[in-house]
mmCIF file of N, CA and C in Angstrom:
data_model
loop_
_atom_site.group_PDB
_atom_site.id
_atom_site.type_symbol
_atom_site.label_atom_id
_atom_site.label_comp_id
_atom_site.label_asym_id
_atom_site.label_seq_id
_atom_site.Cartn_x
_atom_site.Cartn_y
_atom_site.Cartn_z
ATOM 1 N N MET A 1 45.002 148.352 159.474
ATOM 2 C CA MET A 1 46.178 148.949 159.079
ATOM 3 C C MET A 1 47.190 147.852 158.779
ATOM 4 N N SER A 2 47.934 147.904 157.764
ATOM 5 C CA SER A 2 48.968 146.974 157.415
ATOM 6 C C SER A 2 50.260 147.141 158.204
ATOM 7 N N ARG A 3 50.875 146.127 158.389
ATOM 8 C CA ARG A 3 52.150 146.110 159.135
ATOM 9 C C ARG A 3 53.319 146.656 158.172
ATOM 10 N N PRO A 4 54.213 147.472 158.734
ATOM 11 C CA PRO A 4 55.298 148.105 157.807
ATOM 12 C C PRO A 4 56.195 146.875 157.387
ATOM 13 N N ALA A 5 56.697 147.144 156.199
ATOM 14 C CA ALA A 5 57.624 146.153 155.550
ATOM 15 C C ALA A 5 58.854 145.925 156.454
ATOM 16 N N ASN A 6 59.317 144.672 156.614
ATOM 17 C CA ASN A 6 60.358 144.274 157.408
ATOM 18 C C ASN A 6 61.638 144.354 156.645
ATOM 19 N N SER A 7 62.669 145.022 156.982
ATOM 20 C CA SER A 7 63.894 145.164 156.203
ATOM 21 C C SER A 7 64.868 144.110 156.566
ATOM 22 N N GLU A 8 64.588 143.320 157.587
ATOM 23 C CA GLU A 8 65.525 142.249 158.046
ATOM 24 C C GLU A 8 65.381 141.110 157.018
ATOM 25 N N PRO A 9 66.496 140.441 156.768
ATOM 26 C CA PRO A 9 66.466 139.293 155.908
ATOM 27 C C PRO A 9 65.746 138.111 156.505
ATOM 28 N N THR A 10 64.968 137.479 155.601
ATOM 29 C CA THR A 10 64.323 136.157 155.996
ATOM 30 C C THR A 10 65.325 135.026 156.019
ATOM 31 N N VAL A 11 64.905 133.935 156.440
ATOM 32 C CA VAL A 11 65.807 132.747 156.395
ATOM 33 C C VAL A 11 66.380 132.442 155.003
ATOM 34 N N GLY A 12 65.520 132.443 154.042
ATOM 35 C CA GLY A 12 65.952 132.275 152.661
ATOM 36 C C GLY A 12 66.760 133.352 152.135
ATOM 37 N N GLU A 13 66.539 134.547 152.488
ATOM 38 C CA GLU A 13 67.374 135.725 152.086
ATOM 39 C C GLU A 13 68.713 135.575 152.714
ATOM 40 N N LEU A 14 68.770 135.156 153.943
ATOM 41 C CA LEU A 14 70.094 134.938 154.619
ATOM 42 C C LEU A 14 70.905 133.877 153.933
ATOM 43 N N GLU A 15 70.215 132.900 153.435
ATOM 44 C CA GLU A 15 70.964 131.882 152.642
ATOM 45 C C GLU A 15 71.621 132.482 151.470
ATOM 46 N N ILE A 16 70.997 133.288 150.654
ATOM 47 C CA ILE A 16 71.489 134.038 149.549
ATOM 48 C C ILE A 16 72.621 134.900 149.957
ATOM 49 N N LEU A 17 72.502 135.715 151.043
ATOM 50 C CA LEU A 17 73.458 136.611 151.510
ATOM 51 C C LEU A 17 74.702 135.881 151.904
ATOM 52 N N LYS A 18 74.545 134.749 152.523
ATOM 53 C CA LYS A 18 75.717 133.918 152.960
ATOM 54 C C LYS A 18 76.610 133.529 151.821
ATOM 55 N N VAL A 19 75.928 133.171 150.672
ATOM 56 C CA VAL A 19 76.657 132.705 149.466
ATOM 57 C C VAL A 19 77.351 133.971 148.902
ATOM 58 N N LEU A 20 76.666 135.085 148.923
ATOM 59 C CA LEU A 20 77.325 136.335 148.274
ATOM 60 C C LEU A 20 78.498 136.824 149.180
ATOM 61 N N TRP A 21 78.343 136.681 150.532
ATOM 62 C CA TRP A 21 79.432 137.055 151.522
ATOM 63 C C TRP A 21 80.557 136.157 151.182
ATOM 64 N N ASP A 22 80.387 134.862 151.069
ATOM 65 C CA ASP A 22 81.478 133.889 150.980
ATOM 66 C C ASP A 22 82.090 133.959 149.562
ATOM 67 N N VAL A 23 81.341 134.142 148.549
ATOM 68 C CA VAL A 23 81.877 134.026 147.211
ATOM 69 C C VAL A 23 82.106 135.391 146.452
ATOM 70 N N GLY A 24 81.301 136.290 146.745
ATOM 71 C CA GLY A 24 81.355 137.661 146.035
ATOM 72 C C GLY A 24 80.259 137.778 144.996
ATOM 73 N N PRO A 25 80.349 138.788 144.181
ATOM 74 C CA PRO A 25 79.333 139.000 143.198
ATOM 75 C C PRO A 25 79.040 137.749 142.219
ATOM 76 N N LEU A 26 77.758 137.433 142.086
ATOM 77 C CA LEU A 26 77.463 136.263 141.235
ATOM 78 C C LEU A 26 76.230 136.598 140.354
ATOM 79 N N SER A 27 76.239 135.915 139.180
ATOM 80 C CA SER A 27 75.047 135.981 138.312
ATOM 81 C C SER A 27 73.945 135.152 139.071
ATOM 82 N N LEU A 28 72.782 135.272 138.532
ATOM 83 C CA LEU A 28 71.651 134.525 138.938
ATOM 84 C C LEU A 28 71.891 133.038 138.906
ATOM 85 N N SER A 29 72.342 132.605 137.702
ATOM 86 C CA SER A 29 72.619 131.183 137.493
ATOM 87 C C SER A 29 73.750 130.676 138.449
ATOM 88 N N GLN A 30 74.811 131.411 138.609
ATOM 89 C CA GLN A 30 75.918 130.995 139.532
ATOM 90 C C GLN A 30 75.411 130.931 140.999
ATOM 91 N N LEU A 31 74.600 131.841 141.400
ATOM 92 C CA LEU A 31 73.902 131.842 142.674
ATOM 93 C C LEU A 31 73.045 130.628 142.832
ATOM 94 N N CYS A 32 72.241 130.257 141.922
ATOM 95 C CA CYS A 32 71.451 129.096 141.934
ATOM 96 C C CYS A 32 72.203 127.760 142.005
ATOM 97 N N GLU A 33 73.276 127.745 141.317
ATOM 98 C CA GLU A 33 74.154 126.596 141.356
ATOM 99 C C GLU A 33 74.729 126.429 142.761
ATOM 100 N N ARG A 34 75.129 127.535 143.385
ATOM 101 C CA ARG A 34 75.723 127.368 144.804
ATOM 102 C C ARG A 34 74.651 126.944 145.804
ATOM 103 N N ILE A 35 73.446 127.422 145.663
ATOM 104 C CA ILE A 35 72.329 127.110 146.631
ATOM 105 C C ILE A 35 71.925 125.698 146.444
ATOM 106 N N ARG A 36 71.976 125.227 145.178
ATOM 107 C CA ARG A 36 71.536 123.844 144.857
ATOM 108 C C ARG A 36 72.432 122.741 145.411
ATOM 109 N N THR A 37 73.686 123.184 145.842
ATOM 110 C CA THR A 37 74.562 122.196 146.453
ATOM 111 C C THR A 37 73.980 121.736 147.808
ATOM 112 N N SER A 38 73.098 122.519 148.423
ATOM 113 C CA SER A 38 72.541 122.154 149.687
ATOM 114 C C SER A 38 71.028 121.788 149.678
ATOM 115 N N ARG A 39 70.326 122.343 148.557
ATOM 116 C CA ARG A 39 68.859 122.021 148.456
ATOM 117 C C ARG A 39 68.418 122.400 147.003
ATOM 118 N N PRO A 40 67.284 121.787 146.612
ATOM 119 C CA PRO A 40 66.832 122.207 145.316
ATOM 120 C C PRO A 40 66.118 123.508 145.355
ATOM 121 N N VAL A 41 66.289 124.264 144.323
ATOM 122 C CA VAL A 41 65.601 125.579 144.255
ATOM 123 C C VAL A 41 65.389 125.955 142.864
ATOM 124 N N ALA A 42 64.251 126.669 142.561
ATOM 125 C CA ALA A 42 63.992 127.083 141.250
ATOM 126 C C ALA A 42 64.561 128.441 140.887
ATOM 127 N N THR A 43 65.123 128.575 139.797
ATOM 128 C CA THR A 43 65.742 129.862 139.396
ATOM 129 C C THR A 43 64.766 130.971 139.492
ATOM 130 N N THR A 44 63.495 130.780 139.182
ATOM 131 C CA THR A 44 62.462 131.787 139.327
ATOM 132 C C THR A 44 62.294 132.185 140.878
ATOM 133 N N THR A 45 62.402 131.297 141.698
ATOM 134 C CA THR A 45 62.291 131.618 143.079
ATOM 135 C C THR A 45 63.451 132.459 143.624
ATOM 136 N N VAL A 46 64.740 132.068 143.154
ATOM 137 C CA VAL A 46 65.777 132.917 143.583
ATOM 138 C C VAL A 46 65.677 134.416 142.926
ATOM 139 N N ALA A 47 65.262 134.330 141.724
ATOM 140 C CA ALA A 47 65.155 135.709 140.981
ATOM 141 C C ALA A 47 64.073 136.605 141.745
ATOM 142 N N THR A 48 62.947 135.987 142.177
ATOM 143 C CA THR A 48 62.030 136.768 142.913
ATOM 144 C C THR A 48 62.572 137.256 144.272
ATOM 145 N N MET A 49 63.290 136.351 144.930
ATOM 146 C CA MET A 49 63.883 136.745 146.182
ATOM 147 C C MET A 49 64.863 137.824 146.088
ATOM 148 N N LEU A 50 65.670 137.803 144.948
ATOM 149 C CA LEU A 50 66.636 138.854 144.677
ATOM 150 C C LEU A 50 65.960 140.171 144.499
ATOM 151 N N LYS A 51 64.804 140.105 143.734
ATOM 152 C CA LYS A 51 64.054 141.462 143.547
ATOM 153 C C LYS A 51 63.514 142.085 144.786
ATOM 154 N N ILE A 52 63.083 141.185 145.688
ATOM 155 C CA ILE A 52 62.551 141.633 146.969
ATOM 156 C C ILE A 52 63.803 142.167 147.870
ATOM 157 N N MET A 53 64.919 141.465 147.784
ATOM 158 C CA MET A 53 66.121 141.847 148.499
ATOM 159 C C MET A 53 66.665 143.144 147.988
ATOM 160 N N LEU A 54 66.517 143.386 146.703
ATOM 161 C CA LEU A 54 66.956 144.709 146.133
ATOM 162 C C LEU A 54 66.056 145.847 146.678
ATOM 163 N N HIS A 55 64.743 145.575 146.667
ATOM 164 C CA HIS A 55 63.785 146.612 147.236
ATOM 165 C C HIS A 55 64.073 146.830 148.743
ATOM 166 N N LYS A 56 64.456 145.858 149.469
ATOM 167 C CA LYS A 56 64.800 145.980 150.943
ATOM 168 C C LYS A 56 66.173 146.572 151.169
ATOM 169 N N GLY A 57 66.981 146.715 150.129
ATOM 170 C CA GLY A 57 68.232 147.303 150.318
ATOM 171 C C GLY A 57 69.274 146.236 150.738
ATOM 172 N N LEU A 58 69.007 145.019 150.611
ATOM 173 C CA LEU A 58 69.946 143.985 151.070
ATOM 174 C C LEU A 58 70.994 143.554 150.037
ATOM 175 N N VAL A 59 70.678 143.742 148.766
ATOM 176 C CA VAL A 59 71.569 143.387 147.678
ATOM 177 C C VAL A 59 71.704 144.552 146.689
ATOM 178 N N THR A 60 72.688 144.485 145.856
ATOM 179 C CA THR A 60 72.835 145.473 144.729
ATOM 180 C C THR A 60 72.960 144.591 143.420
ATOM 181 N N ARG A 61 72.531 145.307 142.405
ATOM 182 C CA ARG A 61 72.660 144.550 141.038
ATOM 183 C C ARG A 61 73.414 145.385 140.102
ATOM 184 N N ASN A 62 74.391 144.790 139.599
ATOM 185 C CA ASN A 62 75.317 145.452 138.551
ATOM 186 C C ASN A 62 75.083 144.860 137.229
ATOM 187 N N ARG A 63 74.573 145.721 136.299
ATOM 188 C CA ARG A 63 74.279 145.165 134.998
ATOM 189 C C ARG A 63 75.592 144.842 134.138
ATOM 190 N N VAL A 64 75.677 143.777 133.570
ATOM 191 C CA VAL A 64 76.798 143.343 132.788
ATOM 192 C C VAL A 64 76.238 142.896 131.415
ATOM 193 N N PRO A 65 77.012 142.782 130.388
ATOM 194 C CA PRO A 65 76.564 142.493 129.141
ATOM 195 C C PRO A 65 75.588 141.214 129.004
ATOM 196 N N ARG A 66 75.752 140.179 129.785
ATOM 197 C CA ARG A 66 74.987 139.022 129.720
ATOM 198 C C ARG A 66 74.117 138.932 130.939
ATOM 199 N N GLY A 67 73.592 139.985 131.531
ATOM 200 C CA GLY A 67 72.681 139.875 132.633
ATOM 201 C C GLY A 67 73.078 140.786 133.748
ATOM 202 N N SER A 68 73.135 140.254 134.946
ATOM 203 C CA SER A 68 73.437 141.052 136.152
ATOM 204 C C SER A 68 74.289 140.308 137.109
ATOM 205 N N LEU A 69 75.132 140.995 137.879
ATOM 206 C CA LEU A 69 75.803 140.440 138.930
ATOM 207 C C LEU A 69 75.223 140.993 140.330
ATOM 208 N N TRP A 70 74.982 140.055 141.139
ATOM 209 C CA TRP A 70 74.309 140.398 142.392
ATOM 210 C C TRP A 70 75.468 140.423 143.504
ATOM 211 N N SER A 71 75.284 141.386 144.392
ATOM 212 C CA SER A 71 76.250 141.495 145.587
ATOM 213 C C SER A 71 75.510 141.797 146.842
ATOM 214 N N ALA A 72 76.039 141.445 147.989
ATOM 215 C CA ALA A 72 75.416 141.777 149.210
ATOM 216 C C ALA A 72 75.693 143.307 149.426
ATOM 217 N N LYS A 73 74.643 144.088 149.883
ATOM 218 C CA LYS A 73 74.968 145.526 150.012
ATOM 219 C C LYS A 73 75.664 145.867 151.245
ATOM 220 N N MET A 74 75.355 144.991 152.322
ATOM 221 C CA MET A 74 76.036 145.213 153.724
ATOM 222 C C MET A 74 76.862 144.015 153.940
ATOM 223 N N SER A 75 77.861 144.254 154.819
ATOM 224 C CA SER A 75 78.772 143.205 155.085
ATOM 225 C C SER A 75 78.103 142.187 156.120
ATOM 226 N N ARG A 76 78.744 141.021 156.202
ATOM 227 C CA ARG A 76 78.224 139.998 157.148
ATOM 228 C C ARG A 76 78.259 140.574 158.574
ATOM 229 N N LYS A 77 79.390 141.269 158.952
ATOM 230 C CA LYS A 77 79.498 141.747 160.214
ATOM 231 C C LYS A 77 78.430 142.789 160.523
ATOM 232 N N SER A 78 78.280 143.693 159.640
ATOM 233 C CA SER A 78 77.375 144.769 160.009
ATOM 234 C C SER A 78 75.877 144.117 160.043
ATOM 235 N N THR A 79 75.530 143.213 159.195
ATOM 236 C CA THR A 79 74.187 142.637 159.275
ATOM 237 C C THR A 79 73.991 141.701 160.566
ATOM 238 N N THR A 80 75.092 141.019 160.931
ATOM 239 C CA THR A 80 75.059 140.318 162.140
ATOM 240 C C THR A 80 74.879 141.116 163.338
ATOM 241 N N THR A 81 75.618 142.193 163.377
ATOM 242 C CA THR A 81 75.558 143.105 164.539
ATOM 243 C C THR A 81 74.099 143.756 164.658
ATOM 244 N N ARG A 82 73.540 144.132 163.489
ATOM 245 C CA ARG A 82 72.226 144.771 163.492
ATOM 246 C C ARG A 82 71.203 143.780 163.939
ATOM 247 N N MET A 83 71.234 142.454 163.351
ATOM 248 C CA MET A 83 70.181 141.572 163.670
ATOM 249 C C MET A 83 70.387 141.029 165.125
ATOM 250 N N LEU A 84 71.638 140.866 165.623
ATOM 251 C CA LEU A 84 71.753 140.368 166.953
ATOM 252 C C LEU A 84 71.295 141.496 167.967
ATOM 253 N N SER A 85 71.605 142.762 167.739
ATOM 254 C CA SER A 85 71.152 143.916 168.509
ATOM 255 C C SER A 85 69.668 143.826 168.587
ATOM 256 N N ARG A 86 68.940 143.664 167.559
ATOM 257 C CA ARG A 86 67.521 143.746 167.556
ATOM 258 C C ARG A 86 66.886 142.531 168.361
ATOM 259 N N LEU A 87 67.609 141.316 168.117
ATOM 260 C CA LEU A 87 67.185 140.184 168.924
ATOM 261 C C LEU A 87 67.320 140.353 170.452
ATOM 262 N N VAL A 88 68.431 140.865 170.756
ATOM 263 C CA VAL A 88 68.740 141.106 172.213
ATOM 264 C C VAL A 88 67.700 142.181 172.781
ATOM 265 N N ASP A 89 67.476 143.200 172.007
ATOM 266 C CA ASP A 89 66.577 144.256 172.462
ATOM 267 C C ASP A 89 65.167 143.737 172.580
ATOM 268 N N ARG A 90 64.656 142.960 171.641
ATOM 269 C CA ARG A 90 63.322 142.447 171.611
ATOM 270 C C ARG A 90 62.996 141.285 172.635
ATOM 271 N N LEU A 91 63.984 140.323 172.716
ATOM 272 C CA LEU A 91 63.622 139.159 173.511
ATOM 273 C C LEU A 91 64.377 139.244 174.890
ATOM 274 N N PHE A 92 65.373 140.004 175.041
ATOM 275 C CA PHE A 92 66.104 139.985 176.309
ATOM 276 C C PHE A 92 66.258 141.423 176.928
ATOM 277 N N ASP A 93 65.337 142.286 176.577
ATOM 278 C CA ASP A 93 65.316 143.547 177.131
ATOM 279 C C ASP A 93 66.632 144.298 177.092
ATOM 280 N N GLY A 94 67.388 144.049 175.990
ATOM 281 C CA GLY A 94 68.651 144.784 175.822
ATOM 282 C C GLY A 94 69.817 144.151 176.594
ATOM 283 N N SER A 95 69.633 143.007 177.266
ATOM 284 C CA SER A 95 70.603 142.415 178.156
ATOM 285 C C SER A 95 71.270 141.173 177.495
ATOM 286 N N ALA A 96 72.580 141.416 177.135
ATOM 287 C CA ALA A 96 73.390 140.260 176.562
ATOM 288 C C ALA A 96 73.628 139.343 177.606
ATOM 289 N N LYS A 97 73.740 139.647 178.903
ATOM 290 C CA LYS A 97 73.842 138.801 179.979
ATOM 291 C C LYS A 97 72.647 137.786 180.112
ATOM 292 N N THR A 98 71.537 138.375 179.883
ATOM 293 C CA THR A 98 70.303 137.449 179.890
ATOM 294 C C THR A 98 70.251 136.457 178.680
ATOM 295 N N LEU A 99 70.847 136.875 177.557
ATOM 296 C CA LEU A 99 70.915 136.107 176.424
ATOM 297 C C LEU A 99 71.890 134.818 176.678
ATOM 298 N N VAL A 100 72.982 135.203 177.246
ATOM 299 C CA VAL A 100 74.089 134.121 177.520
ATOM 300 C C VAL A 100 73.442 133.192 178.580
ATOM 301 N N ALA A 101 72.794 133.807 179.656
ATOM 302 C CA ALA A 101 72.208 133.021 180.765
ATOM 303 C C ALA A 101 71.189 132.042 180.038
ATOM 304 N N HIS A 102 70.442 132.504 179.128
ATOM 305 C CA HIS A 102 69.399 131.701 178.539
ATOM 306 C C HIS A 102 70.079 130.513 177.806
ATOM 307 N N LEU A 103 71.122 130.835 176.979
ATOM 308 C CA LEU A 103 71.771 129.807 176.266
ATOM 309 C C LEU A 103 72.384 128.697 177.238
ATOM 310 N N ILE A 104 72.928 129.137 178.386
ATOM 311 C CA ILE A 104 73.472 128.208 179.257
ATOM 312 C C ILE A 104 72.397 127.381 179.920
ATOM 313 N N ASP A 105 71.313 128.070 180.362
ATOM 314 C CA ASP A 105 70.174 127.369 180.972
ATOM 315 C C ASP A 105 69.454 126.327 180.043
ATOM 316 N N GLN A 106 69.464 126.600 178.775
ATOM 317 C CA GLN A 106 68.905 125.730 177.806
ATOM 318 C C GLN A 106 69.823 124.592 177.319
ATOM 319 N N GLY A 107 71.016 124.589 177.871
ATOM 320 C CA GLY A 107 71.990 123.573 177.467
ATOM 321 C C GLY A 107 72.523 123.818 176.139
ATOM 322 N N ARG A 108 72.442 124.982 175.560
ATOM 323 C CA ARG A 108 72.856 125.216 174.305
ATOM 324 C C ARG A 108 74.405 125.521 174.121
ATOM 325 N N LEU A 109 75.066 125.651 175.255
ATOM 326 C CA LEU A 109 76.587 125.880 175.169
ATOM 327 C C LEU A 109 77.290 124.697 175.705
ATOM 328 N N THR A 110 78.136 124.175 174.995
ATOM 329 C CA THR A 110 78.959 123.071 175.566
ATOM 330 C C THR A 110 80.039 123.725 176.466
ATOM 331 N N ALA A 111 80.742 122.782 177.261
ATOM 332 C CA ALA A 111 81.757 123.282 178.132
ATOM 333 C C ALA A 111 82.855 124.021 177.486
ATOM 334 N N ALA A 112 83.262 123.467 176.179
ATOM 335 C CA ALA A 112 84.186 124.190 175.399
ATOM 336 C C ALA A 112 83.739 125.619 174.975
ATOM 337 N N GLN A 113 82.479 125.742 174.585
ATOM 338 C CA GLN A 113 81.942 127.103 174.255
ATOM 339 C C GLN A 113 81.929 127.995 175.432
ATOM 340 N N ARG A 114 81.603 127.434 176.616
ATOM 341 C CA ARG A 114 81.607 128.371 177.764
ATOM 342 C C ARG A 114 83.053 128.839 178.077
ATOM 343 N N ARG A 115 84.009 127.914 177.881
ATOM 344 C CA ARG A 115 85.404 128.416 178.051
ATOM 345 C C ARG A 115 85.845 129.404 177.146
ATOM 346 N N GLU A 116 85.346 129.189 175.809
ATOM 347 C CA GLU A 116 85.708 130.182 174.833
ATOM 348 C C GLU A 116 85.099 131.548 175.129
ATOM 349 N N ILE A 117 83.871 131.549 175.631
ATOM 350 C CA ILE A 117 83.199 132.869 176.061
ATOM 351 C C ILE A 117 84.025 133.480 177.140
ATOM 352 N N LEU A 118 84.376 132.691 178.174
ATOM 353 C CA LEU A 118 85.215 133.259 179.273
ATOM 354 C C LEU A 118 86.443 133.901 178.793
ATOM 355 N N GLU A 119 87.081 133.249 177.854
ATOM 356 C CA GLU A 119 88.388 133.723 177.385
ATOM 357 C C GLU A 119 88.056 135.036 176.535
ATOM 358 N N LEU A 120 87.061 135.189 175.750
ATOM 359 C CA LEU A 120 86.623 136.340 175.134
ATOM 360 C C LEU A 120 86.438 137.504 176.125
ATOM 361 N N VAL A 121 85.715 137.138 177.248
ATOM 362 C CA VAL A 121 85.424 138.242 178.184
ATOM 363 C C VAL A 121 86.811 138.666 178.820
ATOM 364 N N ARG A 122 87.628 137.768 179.125
ATOM 365 C CA ARG A 122 88.953 138.054 179.756
ATOM 366 C C ARG A 122 89.768 139.058 178.768
ATOM 367 N N ASN A 123 89.771 138.642 177.509
ATOM 368 C CA ASN A 123 90.528 139.392 176.524
ATOM 369 C C ASN A 123 89.804 140.723 176.152
ATOM 370 N N GLY A 124 88.607 140.801 176.396
ATOM 371 C CA GLY A 124 87.866 142.030 176.114
ATOM 372 C C GLY A 124 87.443 142.265 174.642
ATOM 373 N N LYS A 125 87.703 141.284 173.884
ATOM 374 C CA LYS A 125 87.265 141.382 172.421
ATOM 375 C C LYS A 125 87.002 139.982 171.914
ATOM 376 N N GLY A 126 86.210 140.024 170.928
ATOM 377 C CA GLY A 126 85.821 138.716 170.218
ATOM 378 C C GLY A 126 86.345 138.532 168.823
ATOM 379 N N GLU A 127 86.286 137.354 168.267
ATOM 380 C CA GLU A 127 86.643 137.164 166.892
ATOM 381 C C GLU A 127 85.405 136.926 166.083
ATOM 382 N N THR A 128 85.237 137.710 165.181
ATOM 383 C CA THR A 128 83.971 137.593 164.242
ATOM 384 C C THR A 128 84.437 137.513 162.855
ATOM 385 N N LYS A 129 83.628 137.022 161.973
ATOM 386 C CA LYS A 129 83.901 136.942 160.584
ATOM 387 C C LYS A 129 83.664 138.303 159.986
#
């Protein structure tokens, strides 16, 4: 039996989403130009990824006279919340405390980051994009 399709963005799809979140709707060529500032990529590769992302419900396509404009369907915040919730559920049995303990144990948090987390806990809210 085949595995069900995963609706979560892949690393490459997240790269595209980040550009769309930061810049807004773009044509395929504009999107490729932005991605090429960090790495080489073929236009056909990005086009294929956009088609898959459209099927997954990650992007929308708005037809315009000279092609299409691509947009992220969900906000960065809602995508981050959904992906992080699934990560915490799958790897840390739903415990954010265990996630933070893991980051501290692995040396992934600097002293400054630990202070920032303590401040967020004291204030009862965080700052997210």
